[in-house]
mmCIF file of C-alpha atoms (C1' of nucleotides) in Angstrom:
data_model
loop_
_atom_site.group_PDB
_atom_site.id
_atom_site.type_symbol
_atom_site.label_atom_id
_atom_site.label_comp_id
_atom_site.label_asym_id
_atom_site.label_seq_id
_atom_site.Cartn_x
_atom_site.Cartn_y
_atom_site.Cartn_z
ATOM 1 C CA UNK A 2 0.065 3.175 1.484
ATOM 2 C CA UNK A 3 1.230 0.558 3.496
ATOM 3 C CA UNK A 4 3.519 -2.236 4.112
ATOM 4 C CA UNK A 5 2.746 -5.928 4.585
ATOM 5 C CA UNK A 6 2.358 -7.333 7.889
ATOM 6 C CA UNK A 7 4.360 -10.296 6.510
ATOM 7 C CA UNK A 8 7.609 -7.954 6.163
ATOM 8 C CA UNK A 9 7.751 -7.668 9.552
ATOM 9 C CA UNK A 10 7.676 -11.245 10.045
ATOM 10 C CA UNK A 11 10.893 -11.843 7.544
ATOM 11 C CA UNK A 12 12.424 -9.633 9.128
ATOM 12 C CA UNK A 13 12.276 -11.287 12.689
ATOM 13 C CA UNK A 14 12.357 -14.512 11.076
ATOM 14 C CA UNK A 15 15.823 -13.452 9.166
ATOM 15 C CA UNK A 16 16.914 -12.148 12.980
ATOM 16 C CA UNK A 17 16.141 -15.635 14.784
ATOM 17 C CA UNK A 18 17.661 -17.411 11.203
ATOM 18 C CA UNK A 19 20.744 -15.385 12.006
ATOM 19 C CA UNK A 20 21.577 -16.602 15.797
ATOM 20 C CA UNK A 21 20.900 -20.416 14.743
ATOM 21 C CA UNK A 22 24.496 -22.509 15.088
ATOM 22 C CA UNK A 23 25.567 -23.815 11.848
ATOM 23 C CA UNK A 24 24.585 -26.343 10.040
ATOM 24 C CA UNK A 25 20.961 -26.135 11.545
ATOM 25 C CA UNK A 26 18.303 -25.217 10.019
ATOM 26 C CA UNK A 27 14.411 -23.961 11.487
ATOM 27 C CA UNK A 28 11.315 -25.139 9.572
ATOM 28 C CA UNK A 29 8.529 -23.188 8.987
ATOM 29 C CA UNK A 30 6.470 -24.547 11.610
ATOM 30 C CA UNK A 31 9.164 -23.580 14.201
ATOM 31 C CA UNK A 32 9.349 -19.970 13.097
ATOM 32 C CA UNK A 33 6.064 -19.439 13.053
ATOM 33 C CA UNK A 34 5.218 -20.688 16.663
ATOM 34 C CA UNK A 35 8.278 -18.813 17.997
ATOM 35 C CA UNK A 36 6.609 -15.715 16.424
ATOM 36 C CA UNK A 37 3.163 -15.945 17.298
ATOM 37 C CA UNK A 38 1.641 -16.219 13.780
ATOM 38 C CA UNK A 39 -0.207 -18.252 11.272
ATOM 39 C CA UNK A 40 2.158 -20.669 9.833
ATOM 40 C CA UNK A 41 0.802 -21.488 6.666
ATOM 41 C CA UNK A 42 0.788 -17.541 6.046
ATOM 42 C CA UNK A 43 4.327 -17.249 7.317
ATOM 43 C CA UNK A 44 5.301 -19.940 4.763
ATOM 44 C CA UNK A 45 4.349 -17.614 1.620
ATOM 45 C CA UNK A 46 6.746 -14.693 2.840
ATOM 46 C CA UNK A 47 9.730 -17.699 3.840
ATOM 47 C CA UNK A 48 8.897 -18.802 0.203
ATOM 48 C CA UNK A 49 9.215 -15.657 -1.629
ATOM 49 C CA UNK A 50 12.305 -15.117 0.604
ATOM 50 C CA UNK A 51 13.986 -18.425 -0.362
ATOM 51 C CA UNK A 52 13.444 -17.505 -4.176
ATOM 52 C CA UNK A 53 14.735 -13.651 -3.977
ATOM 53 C CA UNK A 54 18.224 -15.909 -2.321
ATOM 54 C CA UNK A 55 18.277 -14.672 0.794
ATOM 55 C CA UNK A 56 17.248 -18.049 2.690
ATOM 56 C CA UNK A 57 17.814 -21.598 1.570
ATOM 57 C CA UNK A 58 15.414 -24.705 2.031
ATOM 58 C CA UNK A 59 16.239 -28.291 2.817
ATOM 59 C CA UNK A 60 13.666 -30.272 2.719
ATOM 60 C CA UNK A 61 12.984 -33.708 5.258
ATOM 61 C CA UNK A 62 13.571 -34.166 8.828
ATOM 62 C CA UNK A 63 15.522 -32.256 10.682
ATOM 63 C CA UNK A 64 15.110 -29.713 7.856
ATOM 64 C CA UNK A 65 14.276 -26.087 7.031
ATOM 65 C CA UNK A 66 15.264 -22.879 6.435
ATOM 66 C CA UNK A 67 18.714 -21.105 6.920
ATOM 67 C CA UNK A 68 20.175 -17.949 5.438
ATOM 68 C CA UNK A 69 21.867 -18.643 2.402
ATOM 69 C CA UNK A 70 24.901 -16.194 3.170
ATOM 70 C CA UNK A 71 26.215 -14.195 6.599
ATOM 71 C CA UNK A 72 23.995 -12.108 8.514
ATOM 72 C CA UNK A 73 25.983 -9.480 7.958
ATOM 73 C CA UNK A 74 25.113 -9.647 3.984
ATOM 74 C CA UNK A 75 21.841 -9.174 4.036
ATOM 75 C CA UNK A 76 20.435 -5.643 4.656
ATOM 76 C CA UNK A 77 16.979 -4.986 5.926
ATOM 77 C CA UNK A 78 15.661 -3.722 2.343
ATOM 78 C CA UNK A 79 17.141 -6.947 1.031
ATOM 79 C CA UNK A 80 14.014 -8.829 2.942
ATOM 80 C CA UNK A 81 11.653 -5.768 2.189
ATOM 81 C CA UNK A 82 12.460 -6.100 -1.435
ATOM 82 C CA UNK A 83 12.178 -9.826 -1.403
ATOM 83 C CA UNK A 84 8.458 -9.882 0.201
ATOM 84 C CA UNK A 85 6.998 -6.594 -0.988
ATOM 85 C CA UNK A 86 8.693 -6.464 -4.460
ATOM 86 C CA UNK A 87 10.654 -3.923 -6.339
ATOM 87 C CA UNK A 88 8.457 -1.752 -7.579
ATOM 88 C CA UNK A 89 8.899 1.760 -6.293
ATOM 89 C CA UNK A 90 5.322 2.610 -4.333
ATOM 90 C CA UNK A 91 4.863 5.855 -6.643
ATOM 91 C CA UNK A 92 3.951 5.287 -10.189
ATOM 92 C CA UNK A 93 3.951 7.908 -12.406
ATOM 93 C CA UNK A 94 0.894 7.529 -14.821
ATOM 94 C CA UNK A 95 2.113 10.935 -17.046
ATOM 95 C CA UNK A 96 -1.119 12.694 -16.665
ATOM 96 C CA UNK A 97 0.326 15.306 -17.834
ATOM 97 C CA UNK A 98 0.114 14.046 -21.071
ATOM 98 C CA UNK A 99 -3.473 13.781 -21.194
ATOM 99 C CA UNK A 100 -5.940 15.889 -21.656
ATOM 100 C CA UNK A 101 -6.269 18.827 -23.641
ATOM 101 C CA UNK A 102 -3.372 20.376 -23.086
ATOM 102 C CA UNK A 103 -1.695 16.996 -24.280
ATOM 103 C CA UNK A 104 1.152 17.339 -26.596
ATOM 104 C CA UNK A 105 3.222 14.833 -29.089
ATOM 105 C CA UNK A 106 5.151 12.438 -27.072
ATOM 106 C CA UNK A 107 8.499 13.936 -28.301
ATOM 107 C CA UNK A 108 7.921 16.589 -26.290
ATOM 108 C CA UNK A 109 8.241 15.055 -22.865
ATOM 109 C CA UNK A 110 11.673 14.119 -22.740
ATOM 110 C CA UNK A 111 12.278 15.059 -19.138
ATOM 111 C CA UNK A 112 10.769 13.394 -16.255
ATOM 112 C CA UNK A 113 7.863 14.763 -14.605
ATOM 113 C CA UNK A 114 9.612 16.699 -11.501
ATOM 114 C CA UNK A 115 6.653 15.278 -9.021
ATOM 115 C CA UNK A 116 7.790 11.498 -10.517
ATOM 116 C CA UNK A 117 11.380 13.114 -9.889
ATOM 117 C CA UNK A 118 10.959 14.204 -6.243
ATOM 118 C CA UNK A 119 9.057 10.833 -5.745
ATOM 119 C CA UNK A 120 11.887 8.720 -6.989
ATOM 120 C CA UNK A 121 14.677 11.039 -4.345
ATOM 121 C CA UNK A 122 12.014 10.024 -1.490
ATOM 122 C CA UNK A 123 12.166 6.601 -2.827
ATOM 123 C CA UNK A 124 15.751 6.283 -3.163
ATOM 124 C CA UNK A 125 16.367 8.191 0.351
ATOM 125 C CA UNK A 126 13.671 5.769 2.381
ATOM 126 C CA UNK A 127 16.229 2.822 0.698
ATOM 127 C CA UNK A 128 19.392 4.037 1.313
ATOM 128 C CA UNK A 129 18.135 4.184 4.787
ATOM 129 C CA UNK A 130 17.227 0.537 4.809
ATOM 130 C CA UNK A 131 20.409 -0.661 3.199
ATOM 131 C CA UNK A 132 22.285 1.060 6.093
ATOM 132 C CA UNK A 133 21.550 -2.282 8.481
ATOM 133 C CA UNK A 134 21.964 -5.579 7.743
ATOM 134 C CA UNK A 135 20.256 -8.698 9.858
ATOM 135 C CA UNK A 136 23.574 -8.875 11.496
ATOM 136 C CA UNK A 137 23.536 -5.217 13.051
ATOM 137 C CA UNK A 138 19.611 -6.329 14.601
ATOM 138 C CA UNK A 139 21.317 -9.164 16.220
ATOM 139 C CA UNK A 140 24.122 -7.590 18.125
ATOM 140 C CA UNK A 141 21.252 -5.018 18.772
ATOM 141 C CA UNK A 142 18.534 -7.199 19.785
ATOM 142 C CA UNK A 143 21.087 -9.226 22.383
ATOM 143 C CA UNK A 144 22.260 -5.660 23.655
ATOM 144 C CA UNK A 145 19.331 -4.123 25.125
ATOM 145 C CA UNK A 146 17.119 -7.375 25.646
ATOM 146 C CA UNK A 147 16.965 -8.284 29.267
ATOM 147 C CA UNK A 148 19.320 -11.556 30.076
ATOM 148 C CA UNK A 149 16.715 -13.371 31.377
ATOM 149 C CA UNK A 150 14.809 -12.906 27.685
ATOM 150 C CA UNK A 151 17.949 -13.805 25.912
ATOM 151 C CA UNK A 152 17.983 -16.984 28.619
ATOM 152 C CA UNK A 153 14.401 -18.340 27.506
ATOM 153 C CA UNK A 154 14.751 -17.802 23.597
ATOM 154 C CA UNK A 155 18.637 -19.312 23.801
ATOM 155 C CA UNK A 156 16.477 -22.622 26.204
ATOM 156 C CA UNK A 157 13.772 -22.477 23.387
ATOM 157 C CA UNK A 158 16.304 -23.408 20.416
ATOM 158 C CA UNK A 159 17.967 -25.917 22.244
ATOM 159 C CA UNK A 160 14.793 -27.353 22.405
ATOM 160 C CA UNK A 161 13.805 -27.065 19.460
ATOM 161 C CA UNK A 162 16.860 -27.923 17.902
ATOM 162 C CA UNK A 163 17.472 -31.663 19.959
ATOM 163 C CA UNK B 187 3.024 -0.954 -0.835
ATOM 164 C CA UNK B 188 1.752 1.522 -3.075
ATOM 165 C CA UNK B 189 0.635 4.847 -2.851
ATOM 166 C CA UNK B 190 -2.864 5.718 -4.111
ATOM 167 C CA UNK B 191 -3.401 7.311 -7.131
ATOM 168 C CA UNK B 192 -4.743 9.726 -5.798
ATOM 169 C CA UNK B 193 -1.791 11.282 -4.636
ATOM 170 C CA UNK B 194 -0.572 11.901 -8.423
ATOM 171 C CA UNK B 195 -4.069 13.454 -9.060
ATOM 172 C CA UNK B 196 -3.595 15.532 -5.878
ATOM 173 C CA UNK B 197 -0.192 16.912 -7.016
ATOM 174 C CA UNK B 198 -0.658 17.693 -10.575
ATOM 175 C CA UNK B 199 -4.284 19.741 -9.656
ATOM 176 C CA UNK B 200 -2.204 21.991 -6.732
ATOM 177 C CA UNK B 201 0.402 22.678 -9.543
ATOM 178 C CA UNK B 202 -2.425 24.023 -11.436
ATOM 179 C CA UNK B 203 -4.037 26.126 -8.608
ATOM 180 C CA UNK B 204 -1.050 27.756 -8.271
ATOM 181 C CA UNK B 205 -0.642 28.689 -11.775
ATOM 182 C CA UNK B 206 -3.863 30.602 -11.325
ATOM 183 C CA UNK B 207 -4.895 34.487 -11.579
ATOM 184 C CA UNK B 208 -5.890 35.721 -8.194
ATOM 185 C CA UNK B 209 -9.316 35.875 -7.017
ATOM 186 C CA UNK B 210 -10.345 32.583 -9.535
ATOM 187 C CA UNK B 211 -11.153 29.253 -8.853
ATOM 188 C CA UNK B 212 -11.501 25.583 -10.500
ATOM 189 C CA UNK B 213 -14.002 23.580 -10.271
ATOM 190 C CA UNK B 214 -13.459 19.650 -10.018
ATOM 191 C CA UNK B 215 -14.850 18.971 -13.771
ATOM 192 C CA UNK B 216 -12.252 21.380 -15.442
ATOM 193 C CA UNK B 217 -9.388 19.974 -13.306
ATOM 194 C CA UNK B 218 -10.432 16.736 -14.245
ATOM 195 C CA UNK B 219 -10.937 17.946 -17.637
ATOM 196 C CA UNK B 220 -7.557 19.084 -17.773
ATOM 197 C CA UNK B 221 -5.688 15.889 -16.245
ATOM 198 C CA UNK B 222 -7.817 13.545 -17.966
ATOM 199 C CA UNK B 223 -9.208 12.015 -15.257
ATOM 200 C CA UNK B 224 -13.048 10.807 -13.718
ATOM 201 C CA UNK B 225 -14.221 14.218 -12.591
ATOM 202 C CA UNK B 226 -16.385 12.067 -9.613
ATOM 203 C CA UNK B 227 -13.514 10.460 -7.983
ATOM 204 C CA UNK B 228 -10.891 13.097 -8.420
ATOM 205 C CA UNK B 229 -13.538 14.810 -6.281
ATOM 206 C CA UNK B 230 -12.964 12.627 -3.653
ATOM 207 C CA UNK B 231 -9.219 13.786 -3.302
ATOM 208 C CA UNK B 232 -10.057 17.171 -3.609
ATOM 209 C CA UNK B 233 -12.304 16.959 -0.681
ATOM 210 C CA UNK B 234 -9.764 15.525 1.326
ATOM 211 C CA UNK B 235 -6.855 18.483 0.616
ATOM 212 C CA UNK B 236 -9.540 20.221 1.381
ATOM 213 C CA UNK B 237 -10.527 19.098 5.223
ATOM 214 C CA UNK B 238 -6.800 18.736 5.073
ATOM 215 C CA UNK B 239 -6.350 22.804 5.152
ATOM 216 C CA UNK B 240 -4.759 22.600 1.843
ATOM 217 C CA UNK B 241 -7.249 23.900 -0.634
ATOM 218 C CA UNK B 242 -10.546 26.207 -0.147
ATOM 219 C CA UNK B 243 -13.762 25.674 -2.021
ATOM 220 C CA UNK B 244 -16.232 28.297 -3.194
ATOM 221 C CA UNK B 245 -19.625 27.097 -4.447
ATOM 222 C CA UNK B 246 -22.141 28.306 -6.703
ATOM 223 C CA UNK B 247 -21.157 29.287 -10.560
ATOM 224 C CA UNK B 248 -17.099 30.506 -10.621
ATOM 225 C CA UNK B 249 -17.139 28.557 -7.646
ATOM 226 C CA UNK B 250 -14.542 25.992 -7.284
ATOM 227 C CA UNK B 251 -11.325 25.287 -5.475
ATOM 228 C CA UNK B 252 -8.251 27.405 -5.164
ATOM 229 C CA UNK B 253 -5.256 26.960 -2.730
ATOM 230 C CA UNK B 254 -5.507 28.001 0.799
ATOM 231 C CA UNK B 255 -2.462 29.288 1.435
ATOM 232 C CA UNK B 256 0.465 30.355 -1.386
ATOM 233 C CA UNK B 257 2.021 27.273 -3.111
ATOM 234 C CA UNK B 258 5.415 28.201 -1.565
ATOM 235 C CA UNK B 259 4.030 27.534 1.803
ATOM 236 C CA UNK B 260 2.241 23.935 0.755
ATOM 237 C CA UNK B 261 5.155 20.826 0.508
ATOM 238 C CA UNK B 262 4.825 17.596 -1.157
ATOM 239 C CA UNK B 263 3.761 16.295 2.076
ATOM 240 C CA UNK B 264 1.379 18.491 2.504
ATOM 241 C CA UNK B 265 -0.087 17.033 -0.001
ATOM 242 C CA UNK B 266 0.137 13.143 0.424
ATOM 243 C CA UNK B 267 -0.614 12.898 3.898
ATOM 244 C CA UNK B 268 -4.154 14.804 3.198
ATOM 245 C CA UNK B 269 -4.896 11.975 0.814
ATOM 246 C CA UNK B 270 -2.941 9.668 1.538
ATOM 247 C CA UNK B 271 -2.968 9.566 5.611
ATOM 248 C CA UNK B 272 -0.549 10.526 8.289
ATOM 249 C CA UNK B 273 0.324 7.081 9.322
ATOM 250 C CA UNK B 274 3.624 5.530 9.021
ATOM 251 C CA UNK B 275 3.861 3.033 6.197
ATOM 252 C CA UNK B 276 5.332 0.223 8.687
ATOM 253 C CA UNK B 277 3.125 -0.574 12.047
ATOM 254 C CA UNK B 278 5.112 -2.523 14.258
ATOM 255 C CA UNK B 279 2.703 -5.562 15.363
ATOM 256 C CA UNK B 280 5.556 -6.345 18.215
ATOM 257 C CA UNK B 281 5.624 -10.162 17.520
ATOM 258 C CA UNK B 282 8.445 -10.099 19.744
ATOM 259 C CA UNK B 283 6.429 -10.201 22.737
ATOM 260 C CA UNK B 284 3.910 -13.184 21.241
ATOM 261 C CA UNK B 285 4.941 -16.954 21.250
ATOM 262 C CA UNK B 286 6.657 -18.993 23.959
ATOM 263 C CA UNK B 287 9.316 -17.042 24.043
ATOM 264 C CA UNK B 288 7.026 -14.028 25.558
ATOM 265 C CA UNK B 289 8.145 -11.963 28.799
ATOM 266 C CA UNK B 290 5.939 -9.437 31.049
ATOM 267 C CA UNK B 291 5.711 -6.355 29.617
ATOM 268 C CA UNK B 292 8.019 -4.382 31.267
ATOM 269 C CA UNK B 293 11.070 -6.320 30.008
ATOM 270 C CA UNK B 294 9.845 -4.368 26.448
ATOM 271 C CA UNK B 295 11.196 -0.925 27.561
ATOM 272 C CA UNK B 296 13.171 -0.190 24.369
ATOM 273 C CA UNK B 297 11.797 0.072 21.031
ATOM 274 C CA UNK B 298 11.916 -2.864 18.566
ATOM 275 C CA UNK B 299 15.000 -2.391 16.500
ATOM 276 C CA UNK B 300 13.497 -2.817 13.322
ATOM 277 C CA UNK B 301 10.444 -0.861 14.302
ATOM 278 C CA UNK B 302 13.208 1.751 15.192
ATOM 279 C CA UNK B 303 15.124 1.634 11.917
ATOM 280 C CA UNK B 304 11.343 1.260 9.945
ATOM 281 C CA UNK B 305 10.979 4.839 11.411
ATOM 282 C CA UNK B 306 14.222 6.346 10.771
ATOM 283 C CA UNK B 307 13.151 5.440 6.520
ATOM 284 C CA UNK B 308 10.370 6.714 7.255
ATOM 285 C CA UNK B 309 11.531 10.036 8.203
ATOM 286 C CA UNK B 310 13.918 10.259 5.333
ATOM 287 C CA UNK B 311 11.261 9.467 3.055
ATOM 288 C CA UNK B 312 8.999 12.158 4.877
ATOM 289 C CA UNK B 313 11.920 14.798 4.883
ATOM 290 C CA UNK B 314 12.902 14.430 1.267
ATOM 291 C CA UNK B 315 8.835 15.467 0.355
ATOM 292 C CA UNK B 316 8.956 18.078 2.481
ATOM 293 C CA UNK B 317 11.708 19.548 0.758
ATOM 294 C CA UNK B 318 10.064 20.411 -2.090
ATOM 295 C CA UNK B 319 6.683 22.510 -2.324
ATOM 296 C CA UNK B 320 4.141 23.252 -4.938
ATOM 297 C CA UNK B 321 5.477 26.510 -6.072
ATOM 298 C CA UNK B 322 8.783 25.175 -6.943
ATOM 299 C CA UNK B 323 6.921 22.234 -8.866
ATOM 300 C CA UNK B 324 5.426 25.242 -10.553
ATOM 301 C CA UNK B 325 8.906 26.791 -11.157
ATOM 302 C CA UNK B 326 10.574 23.843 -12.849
ATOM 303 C CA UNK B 327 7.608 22.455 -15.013
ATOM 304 C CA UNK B 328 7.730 25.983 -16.494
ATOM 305 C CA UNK B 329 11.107 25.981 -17.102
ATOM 306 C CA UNK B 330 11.140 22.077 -18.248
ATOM 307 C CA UNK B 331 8.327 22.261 -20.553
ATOM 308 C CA UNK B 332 8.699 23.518 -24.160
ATOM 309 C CA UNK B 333 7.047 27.090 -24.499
ATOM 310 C CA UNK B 334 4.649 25.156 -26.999
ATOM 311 C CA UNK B 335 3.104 23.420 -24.103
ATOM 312 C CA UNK B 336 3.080 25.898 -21.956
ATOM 313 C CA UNK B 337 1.003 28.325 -24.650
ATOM 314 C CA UNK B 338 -1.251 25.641 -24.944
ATOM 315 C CA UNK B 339 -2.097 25.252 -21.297
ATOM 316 C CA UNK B 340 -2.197 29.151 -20.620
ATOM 317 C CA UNK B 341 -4.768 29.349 -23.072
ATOM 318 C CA UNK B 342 -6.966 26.342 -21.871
ATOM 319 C CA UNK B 343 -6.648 28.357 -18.605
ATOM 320 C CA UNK B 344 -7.942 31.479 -20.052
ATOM 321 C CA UNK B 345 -10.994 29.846 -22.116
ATOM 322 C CA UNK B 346 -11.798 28.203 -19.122
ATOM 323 C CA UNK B 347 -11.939 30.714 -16.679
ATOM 324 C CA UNK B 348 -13.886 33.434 -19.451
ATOM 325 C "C1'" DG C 1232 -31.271 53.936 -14.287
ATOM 326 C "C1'" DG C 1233 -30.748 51.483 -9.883
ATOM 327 C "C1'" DA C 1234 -31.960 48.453 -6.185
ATOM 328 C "C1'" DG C 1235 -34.344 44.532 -4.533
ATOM 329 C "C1'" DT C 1236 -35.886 39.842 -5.115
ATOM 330 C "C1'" DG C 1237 -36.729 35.486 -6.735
ATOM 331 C "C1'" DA C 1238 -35.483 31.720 -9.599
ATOM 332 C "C1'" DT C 1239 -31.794 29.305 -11.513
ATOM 333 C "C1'" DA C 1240 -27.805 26.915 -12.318
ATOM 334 C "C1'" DC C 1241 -23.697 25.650 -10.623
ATOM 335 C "C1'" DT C 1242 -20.744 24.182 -6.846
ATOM 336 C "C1'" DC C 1243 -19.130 21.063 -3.042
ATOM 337 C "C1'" DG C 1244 -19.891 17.230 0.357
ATOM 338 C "C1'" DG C 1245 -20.836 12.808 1.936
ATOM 339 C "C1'" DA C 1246 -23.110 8.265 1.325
ATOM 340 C "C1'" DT C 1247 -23.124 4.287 -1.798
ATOM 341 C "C1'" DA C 1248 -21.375 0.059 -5.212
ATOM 342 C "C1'" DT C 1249 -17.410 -2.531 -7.415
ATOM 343 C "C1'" DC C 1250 -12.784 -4.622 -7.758
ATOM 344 C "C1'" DT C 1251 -8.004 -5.489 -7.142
ATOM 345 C "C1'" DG C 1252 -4.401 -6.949 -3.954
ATOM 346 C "C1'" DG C 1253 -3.164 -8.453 0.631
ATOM 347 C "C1'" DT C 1254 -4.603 -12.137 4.080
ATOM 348 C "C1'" DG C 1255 -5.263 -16.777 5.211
ATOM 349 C "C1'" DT C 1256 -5.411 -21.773 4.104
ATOM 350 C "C1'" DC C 1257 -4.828 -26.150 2.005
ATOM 351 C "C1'" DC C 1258 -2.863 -30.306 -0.314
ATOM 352 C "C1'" DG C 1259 0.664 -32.508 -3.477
ATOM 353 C "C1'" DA C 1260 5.899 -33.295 -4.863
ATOM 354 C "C1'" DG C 1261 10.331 -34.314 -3.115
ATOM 355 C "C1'" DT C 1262 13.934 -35.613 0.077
ATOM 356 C "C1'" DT C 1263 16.166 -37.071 4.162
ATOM 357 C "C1'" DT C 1264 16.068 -39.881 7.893
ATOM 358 C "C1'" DT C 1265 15.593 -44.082 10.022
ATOM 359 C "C1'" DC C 1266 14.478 -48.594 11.006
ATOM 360 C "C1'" DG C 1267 14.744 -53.309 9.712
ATOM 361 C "C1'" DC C 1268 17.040 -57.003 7.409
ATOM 362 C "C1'" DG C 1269 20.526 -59.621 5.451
ATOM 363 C "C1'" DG C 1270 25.344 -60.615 5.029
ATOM 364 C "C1'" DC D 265 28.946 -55.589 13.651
ATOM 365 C "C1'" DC D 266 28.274 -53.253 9.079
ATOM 366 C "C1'" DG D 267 26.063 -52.169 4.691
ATOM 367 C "C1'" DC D 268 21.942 -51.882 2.071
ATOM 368 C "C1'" DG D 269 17.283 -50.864 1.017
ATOM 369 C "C1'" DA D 270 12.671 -49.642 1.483
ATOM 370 C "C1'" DA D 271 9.232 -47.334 3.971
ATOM 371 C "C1'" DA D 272 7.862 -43.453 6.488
ATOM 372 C "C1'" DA D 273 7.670 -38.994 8.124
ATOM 373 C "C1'" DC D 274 8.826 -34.534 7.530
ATOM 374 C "C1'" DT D 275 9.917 -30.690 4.592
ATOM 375 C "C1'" DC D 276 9.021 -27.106 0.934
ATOM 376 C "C1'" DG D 277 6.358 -25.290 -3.075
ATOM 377 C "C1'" DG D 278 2.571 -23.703 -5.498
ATOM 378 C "C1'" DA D 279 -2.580 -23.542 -6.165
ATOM 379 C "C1'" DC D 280 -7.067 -22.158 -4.002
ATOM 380 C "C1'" DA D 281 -10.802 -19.057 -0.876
ATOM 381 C "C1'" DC D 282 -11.702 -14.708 1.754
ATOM 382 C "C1'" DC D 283 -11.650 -9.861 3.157
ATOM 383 C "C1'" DA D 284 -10.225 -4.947 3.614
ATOM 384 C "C1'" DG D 285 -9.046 -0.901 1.322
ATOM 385 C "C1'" DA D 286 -8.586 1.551 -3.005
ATOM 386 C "C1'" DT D 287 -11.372 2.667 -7.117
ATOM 387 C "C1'" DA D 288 -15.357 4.600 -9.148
ATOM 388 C "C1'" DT D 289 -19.950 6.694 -8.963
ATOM 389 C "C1'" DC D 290 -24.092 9.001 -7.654
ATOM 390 C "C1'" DC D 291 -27.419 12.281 -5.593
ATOM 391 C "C1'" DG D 292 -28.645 15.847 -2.040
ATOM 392 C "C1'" DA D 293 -27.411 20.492 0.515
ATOM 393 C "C1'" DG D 294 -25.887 25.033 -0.125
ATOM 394 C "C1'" DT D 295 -24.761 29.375 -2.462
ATOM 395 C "C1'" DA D 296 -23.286 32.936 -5.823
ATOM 396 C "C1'" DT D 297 -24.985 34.545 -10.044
ATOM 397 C "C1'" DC D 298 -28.201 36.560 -12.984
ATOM 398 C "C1'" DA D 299 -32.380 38.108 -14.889
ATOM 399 C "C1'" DC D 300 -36.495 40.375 -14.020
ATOM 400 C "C1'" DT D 301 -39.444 43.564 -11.804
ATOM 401 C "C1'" DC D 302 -40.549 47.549 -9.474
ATOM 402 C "C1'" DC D 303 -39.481 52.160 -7.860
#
DNA sequence: GGAGTGATACTCGGATATCTGGTGTCCGAGTTTTCGCGG
DNA sequence: CCGCGAAAACTCGGACACCAGATATCCGAGTATCACTCC
């Protein structure tokens, strides 16, 4: 079990999305080189993001990507969700209805306990995730970065931005 | 992200071992006769619960596996980290510190803040399985089943193990 | 009848192929900007 | 100077290779059982 490397990258990319002034917009190039990663790969995860409706796309110069509502809207597990899917990572295959010991389906109304307890540490690892939203990583991230960090990424958009 | 298999295989086949007479055993092929599954790569699991501490192996005819320690001592956990692995689902590639926006590392004291809340899932996730342990899976699926099924399988159990 | 012994059959354990999904990349469709031109 | 229009450049979006890990399998090492023999 594990998650995609490119969840970590929506995540950061949502973060950096969320500080932009309005009516601006970062393209994937942009986001990719502030990041340190592939941009053609980034551009996949921005993709799937812009289609679950947590980002919006213009296209053309001076174009890009933006959220597509406030920061503090969109929870972490929103972004997980939108790059990794829905699906919870345990699927129950009812073994226990094969076999020898298998009996008529009518006779299986209640859920297998181990898909139960699966589906608590499911629902407990979201709840957890839900908890922050892309907002809450900002004020964070500004808190206990150094000034002088916060003074070169602040210099980079401006850049970037002109 | 999904889990293995596996790790349903896993589950279901310590429910059984606890269901056991003392002083017996199961080999892989009557497990895997029993869940329905290939015998050769349920072996594979098995192996692994049992480097893992979880289960003990016997060889030679009535040889087989049987649980190392009593079922109300092994958790869900237990369990999913022997097949599974002990490492966190999310691995924090700190992208922060790549790109042009970079800074020496000692400016990176403090612990990404989504790395941080990753963890924090991750530990609800881990406490909920640990909450539960094989015995009480034993418990409820005795109580949940209809006394049909459960004649069925206690007499597999005893044709097996004549 | 009982103990010793050898063969036997059964078990686990690790090393070996195959295949799906994540990783990485590319080019085409569409739109906004912008520059030039005419009024 | 202002409006219009066409070209250009930049953007996203989906379609196409590649690779690691999960899936699936096999055969060899080791051992408890069991039958047979001998005392």
């Amino acid at each position: 079990m594990k998650i995609s490397e490119g969840v970590e990258w929506g995540l950061h990319s949502a973060v950096l999305l969320a500080v932009l002034p309005r009516g601006t917009a970062l393209p994937t190039a942009r986001l990719a080189e502030y990041h340190g990663v592939p941009a053609a790969y980034l551009a996949k995860h921005l993709q799937a993001m812009s289609r679950a409706g947590i980002l919006e796309a213009s296209q053309g110069p001076k174009g890009g990507y933006r959220l597509a509502r406030p920061a503090g809207e969109i929870t972490a597990l929103d972004v997980i969700e939108a790059i990794d899917g829905t699906e919870p990572a345990f699927v129950c295959t009812e073994i226990r209805r094969r076999g020898p010991t298998a009996m008529p389906a009518r006779e299986y109304r209640l859920p297998c306990s181990i898909h139960a307890l699966m589906n608590r540490a499911d629902a407990a690892w979201r709840a957890e995730l839900a908890s922050t939203t892309i907002a809450d990583f900002s004020v964070q991230m500004l808190e206990h970065a150094s000034p002088k960090a916060v003074a070169k990424g602040a210099q980079w958009l401006q850049e970037v931005l002109a």
